[in-house]
Amino acid sequence: MANSGFQLLGYFLALGGWIGIISTTVLPQWKQSSYAGDAIIMAVGLYEGLWMSCASQSTGQVQCKIFDSLLSLDVHIQTCRALMVISVLTGFLGIIVSVVGMKCTKVGDNNPSTKSMIAISGGSLFLLSGVCTLVAVSWYATQVSSHFFDPNTPINAKYEFGTALFVGWAAAILMMLGGSFLSCSCINEDRRGQQFYRQSQPSTAREDELLSETSFPD
């Protein structure tokens, strides 16, 4: 019963992390820069993500432009795009596989060993998804920091961490925690099953010896 609770906890943590990963992927606030002109009414906020860049004015008007060319983008943006797409796909596969492998579902209930291995595979997919997100977000944050502290970067061209980076870090942690809970609960269950089998094996051997002596007396 406790293992089922750990599996459900891990599954819902990973599900929340997967939703956060999707939000991180589509949000344009990976980095942000705010500056003001000579008048407050000219204040402009600049945001940039993996797919588009946006500018919001103090009047409330927001204009966004999708990146036209893929090859003209920086290497770290292209790599972060690929990692986030892989993270979303592996997280989706992990959700499907984990539903099949959890003890609280009836699919594959006749073979507990296979069901446990499927659950471990789902947890591994969650871990892979979390690691991809963590690498992408951390790498992007490193690039933002290096440009911010570069003395050759103009003041109006310096960016800071956007909201999407913090959402991505939180989502990666949730995803890895969920995958760890799901995998560890199944591994501990398999170990207990093997230990029980080893303890019961000597008694079975003694019963076989008694049966053989009774069947073939001297």
GROMACS .gro file of C-alpha atoms in nm:
model
  218
    1MET     CA    1   0.000   0.000   0.000
    2ALA     CA    2   0.287   0.234   0.082
    3ASN     CA    3   0.449   0.161  -0.254
    4SER     CA    4   0.126   0.252  -0.430
    5GLY     CA    5   0.124   0.582  -0.243
    6PHE     CA    6   0.484   0.655  -0.344
    7GLN     CA    7   0.403   0.569  -0.704
    8LEU     CA    8   0.103   0.802  -0.709
    9LEU     CA    9   0.307   1.078  -0.543
   10GLY     CA   10   0.585   1.038  -0.797
   11TYR     CA   11   0.340   1.027  -1.086
   12PHE     CA   12   0.160   1.349  -0.989
   13LEU     CA   13   0.488   1.527  -0.918
   14ALA     CA   14   0.611   1.430  -1.263
   15LEU     CA   15   0.279   1.532  -1.418
   16GLY     CA   16   0.307   1.876  -1.262
   17GLY     CA   17   0.666   1.898  -1.379
   18TRP     CA   18   0.564   1.807  -1.733
   19ILE     CA   19   0.305   2.085  -1.740
   20GLY     CA   20   0.574   2.323  -1.617
   21ILE     CA   21   0.810   2.206  -1.892
   22ILE     CA   22   0.550   2.279  -2.158
   23SER     CA   23   0.494   2.625  -2.009
   24THR     CA   24   0.867   2.689  -2.003
   25THR     CA   25   0.904   2.585  -2.366
   26VAL     CA   26   0.637   2.820  -2.501
   27LEU     CA   27   0.693   3.121  -2.274
   28PRO     CA   28   0.887   3.410  -2.432
   29GLN     CA   29   1.031   3.531  -2.098
   30TRP     CA   30   1.354   3.333  -2.100
   31LYS     CA   31   1.542   3.660  -2.066
   32GLN     CA   32   1.413   4.012  -2.012
   33SER     CA   33   1.546   4.366  -2.029
   34SER     CA   34   1.374   4.688  -1.919
   35TYR     CA   35   1.485   5.038  -2.001
   36ALA     CA   36   1.325   5.380  -2.015
   37GLY     CA   37   1.371   5.666  -2.257
   38ASP     CA   38   1.365   6.035  -2.174
   39ALA     CA   39   1.002   6.010  -2.068
   40ILE     CA   40   0.826   5.746  -1.861
   41ILE     CA   41   0.568   5.701  -2.133
   42MET     CA   42   0.842   5.566  -2.358
   43ALA     CA   43   0.930   5.281  -2.120
   44VAL     CA   44   0.971   4.951  -2.303
   45GLY     CA   45   1.014   4.596  -2.175
   46LEU     CA   46   1.194   4.348  -2.398
   47TYR     CA   47   1.148   3.972  -2.367
   48GLU     CA   48   1.306   3.690  -2.560
   49GLY     CA   49   1.247   3.317  -2.559
   50LEU     CA   50   1.327   3.016  -2.772
   51TRP     CA   51   1.074   3.091  -3.043
   52MET     CA   52   1.007   3.465  -3.043
   53SER     CA   53   1.101   3.805  -2.906
   54CYS     CA   54   0.846   4.048  -2.762
   55ALA     CA   55   0.834   4.416  -2.671
   56SER     CA   56   0.580   4.558  -2.426
   57GLN     CA   57   0.521   4.931  -2.389
   58SER     CA   58   0.402   5.119  -2.085
   59THR     CA   59   0.069   5.172  -2.262
   60GLY     CA   60   0.003   4.796  -2.242
   61GLN     CA   61   0.065   4.718  -2.606
   62VAL     CA   62   0.267   4.402  -2.670
   63GLN     CA   63   0.426   4.311  -3.001
   64CYS     CA   64   0.593   3.977  -3.067
   65LYS     CA   65   0.797   3.853  -3.360
   66ILE     CA   66   0.874   3.488  -3.430
   67PHE     CA   67   1.232   3.412  -3.523
   68ASP     CA   68   1.245   3.391  -3.902
   69SER     CA   69   1.547   3.168  -3.960
   70LEU     CA   70   1.657   2.864  -3.766
   71LEU     CA   71   2.013   2.859  -3.894
   72SER     CA   72   2.075   3.222  -3.802
   73LEU     CA   73   2.005   3.158  -3.434
   74ASP     CA   74   2.280   3.114  -3.179
   75VAL     CA   75   2.395   2.762  -3.107
   76HIS     CA   76   2.272   2.764  -2.748
   77ILE     CA   77   1.919   2.862  -2.858
   78GLN     CA   78   1.906   2.581  -3.116
   79THR     CA   79   2.035   2.331  -2.860
   80CYS     CA   80   1.792   2.448  -2.593
   81ARG     CA   81   1.508   2.413  -2.842
   82ALA     CA   82   1.604   2.055  -2.914
   83LEU     CA   83   1.647   1.968  -2.547
   84MET     CA   84   1.309   2.115  -2.451
   85VAL     CA   85   1.131   1.932  -2.734
   86ILE     CA   86   1.298   1.606  -2.629
   87SER     CA   87   1.198   1.677  -2.269
   88VAL     CA   88   0.832   1.728  -2.361
   89LEU     CA   89   0.823   1.411  -2.573
   90THR     CA   90   0.999   1.190  -2.316
   91GLY     CA   91   0.776   1.327  -2.042
   92PHE     CA   92   0.466   1.241  -2.246
   93LEU     CA   93   0.596   0.887  -2.304
   94GLY     CA   94   0.675   0.857  -1.934
   95ILE     CA   95   0.318   0.952  -1.843
   96ILE     CA   96   0.175   0.680  -2.068
   97VAL     CA   97   0.424   0.412  -1.964
   98SER     CA   98   0.387   0.489  -1.593
   99VAL     CA   99   0.010   0.452  -1.607
  100VAL     CA  100   0.056   0.100  -1.742
  101GLY     CA  101   0.318   0.008  -1.481
  102MET     CA  102   0.169   0.147  -1.160
  103LYS     CA  103   0.015  -0.092  -0.909
  104CYS     CA  104  -0.309   0.106  -0.885
  105THR     CA  105  -0.394   0.030  -1.250
  106LYS     CA  106  -0.531  -0.302  -1.378
  107VAL     CA  107  -0.330  -0.316  -1.701
  108GLY     CA  108  -0.080  -0.602  -1.681
  109ASP     CA  109  -0.188  -0.694  -1.330
  110ASN     CA  110  -0.139  -1.067  -1.397
  111ASN     CA  111   0.239  -1.023  -1.426
  112PRO     CA  112   0.370  -0.811  -1.133
  113SER     CA  113   0.734  -0.843  -1.238
  114THR     CA  114   0.668  -0.705  -1.587
  115LYS     CA  115   0.446  -0.435  -1.440
  116SER     CA  116   0.723  -0.328  -1.206
  117MET     CA  117   0.976  -0.307  -1.489
  118ILE     CA  118   0.736  -0.094  -1.693
  119ALA     CA  119   0.695   0.145  -1.399
  120ILE     CA  120   1.075   0.172  -1.365
  121SER     CA  121   1.095   0.252  -1.737
  122GLY     CA  122   0.840   0.529  -1.689
  123GLY     CA  123   1.037   0.669  -1.399
  124SER     CA  124   1.354   0.662  -1.609
  125LEU     CA  125   1.178   0.860  -1.882
  126PHE     CA  126   1.074   1.117  -1.622
  127LEU     CA  127   1.433   1.144  -1.503
  128LEU     CA  128   1.560   1.188  -1.859
  129SER     CA  129   1.299   1.458  -1.922
  130GLY     CA  130   1.399   1.645  -1.606
  131VAL     CA  131   1.769   1.627  -1.688
  132CYS     CA  132   1.712   1.763  -2.041
  133THR     CA  133   1.512   2.054  -1.902
  134LEU     CA  134   1.770   2.126  -1.634
  135VAL     CA  135   2.055   2.129  -1.887
  136ALA     CA  136   1.866   2.355  -2.129
  137VAL     CA  137   1.757   2.608  -1.866
  138SER     CA  138   2.093   2.618  -1.690
  139TRP     CA  139   2.286   2.656  -2.016
  140TYR     CA  140   2.061   2.942  -2.126
  141ALA     CA  141   2.099   3.109  -1.787
  142THR     CA  142   2.478   3.080  -1.814
  143GLN     CA  143   2.471   3.257  -2.151
  144VAL     CA  144   2.253   3.536  -2.010
  145SER     CA  145   2.489   3.583  -1.715
  146SER     CA  146   2.801   3.591  -1.932
  147HIS     CA  147   2.654   3.858  -2.160
  148PHE     CA  148   2.528   4.061  -1.865
  149PHE     CA  149   2.871   4.081  -1.698
  150ASP     CA  150   3.055   4.133  -2.026
  151PRO     CA  151   3.194   4.491  -2.017
  152ASN     CA  152   3.162   4.518  -2.396
  153THR     CA  153   2.783   4.468  -2.383
  154PRO     CA  154   2.588   4.800  -2.403
  155ILE     CA  155   2.368   4.884  -2.107
  156ASN     CA  156   2.048   4.882  -2.310
  157ALA     CA  157   2.139   4.537  -2.452
  158LYS     CA  158   2.187   4.360  -2.118
  159TYR     CA  159   1.930   4.099  -2.023
  160GLU     CA  160   1.842   3.934  -1.694
  161PHE     CA  161   1.680   3.604  -1.602
  162GLY     CA  162   1.321   3.576  -1.715
  163THR     CA  163   1.027   3.405  -1.552
  164ALA     CA  164   1.051   3.103  -1.779
  165LEU     CA  165   1.393   3.007  -1.638
  166PHE     CA  166   1.260   2.983  -1.282
  167VAL     CA  167   0.957   2.787  -1.401
  168GLY     CA  168   1.192   2.554  -1.587
  169TRP     CA  169   1.411   2.493  -1.282
  170ALA     CA  170   1.107   2.414  -1.069
  171ALA     CA  171   0.962   2.186  -1.337
  172ALA     CA  172   1.291   1.997  -1.375
  173ILE     CA  173   1.309   1.937  -0.999
  174LEU     CA  174   0.950   1.812  -0.987
  175MET     CA  175   1.009   1.583  -1.284
  176MET     CA  176   1.325   1.430  -1.138
  177LEU     CA  177   1.165   1.386  -0.795
  178GLY     CA  178   0.865   1.215  -0.951
  179GLY     CA  179   1.084   0.983  -1.156
  180SER     CA  180   1.296   0.898  -0.852
  181PHE     CA  181   0.994   0.817  -0.633
  182LEU     CA  182   0.840   0.602  -0.904
  183SER     CA  183   1.158   0.408  -0.980
  184CYS     CA  184   1.274   0.361  -0.620
  185SER     CA  185   0.937   0.230  -0.503
  186CYS     CA  186   0.943  -0.042  -0.769
  187ILE     CA  187   1.308  -0.134  -0.702
  188ASN     CA  188   1.244  -0.172  -0.329
  189GLU     CA  189   0.942  -0.389  -0.402
  190ASP     CA  190   1.148  -0.620  -0.626
  191ARG     CA  191   1.415  -0.653  -0.357
  192ARG     CA  192   1.159  -0.747  -0.095
  193GLY     CA  193   1.012  -1.004  -0.332
  194GLN     CA  194   1.353  -1.161  -0.393
  195GLN     CA  195   1.430  -1.166  -0.020
  196PHE     CA  196   1.099  -1.337   0.055
  197TYR     CA  197   1.170  -1.596  -0.212
  198ARG     CA  198   1.514  -1.673  -0.069
  199GLN     CA  199   1.373  -1.712   0.282
  200SER     CA  200   1.099  -1.946   0.167
  201GLN     CA  201   1.328  -2.159  -0.051
  202PRO     CA  202   1.499  -2.366   0.231
  203SER     CA  203   1.166  -2.464   0.387
  204THR     CA  204   1.041  -2.583   0.051
  205ALA     CA  205   1.352  -2.795   0.009
  206ARG     CA  206   1.296  -2.959   0.349
  207GLU     CA  207   0.936  -3.035   0.260
  208ASP     CA  208   1.052  -3.203  -0.062
  209GLU     CA  209   1.295  -3.419   0.134
  210LEU     CA  210   1.020  -3.527   0.378
  211LEU     CA  211   0.789  -3.612   0.090
  212SER     CA  212   1.058  -3.822  -0.079
  213GLU     CA  213   1.129  -4.012   0.243
  214THR     CA  214   0.759  -4.081   0.292
  215SER     CA  215   0.707  -4.198  -0.064
  216PHE     CA  216   1.007  -4.434  -0.069
  217PRO     CA  217   1.059  -4.586   0.275
  218ASP     CA  218   1.356  -4.817   0.338
   0.00000   0.00000   0.00000
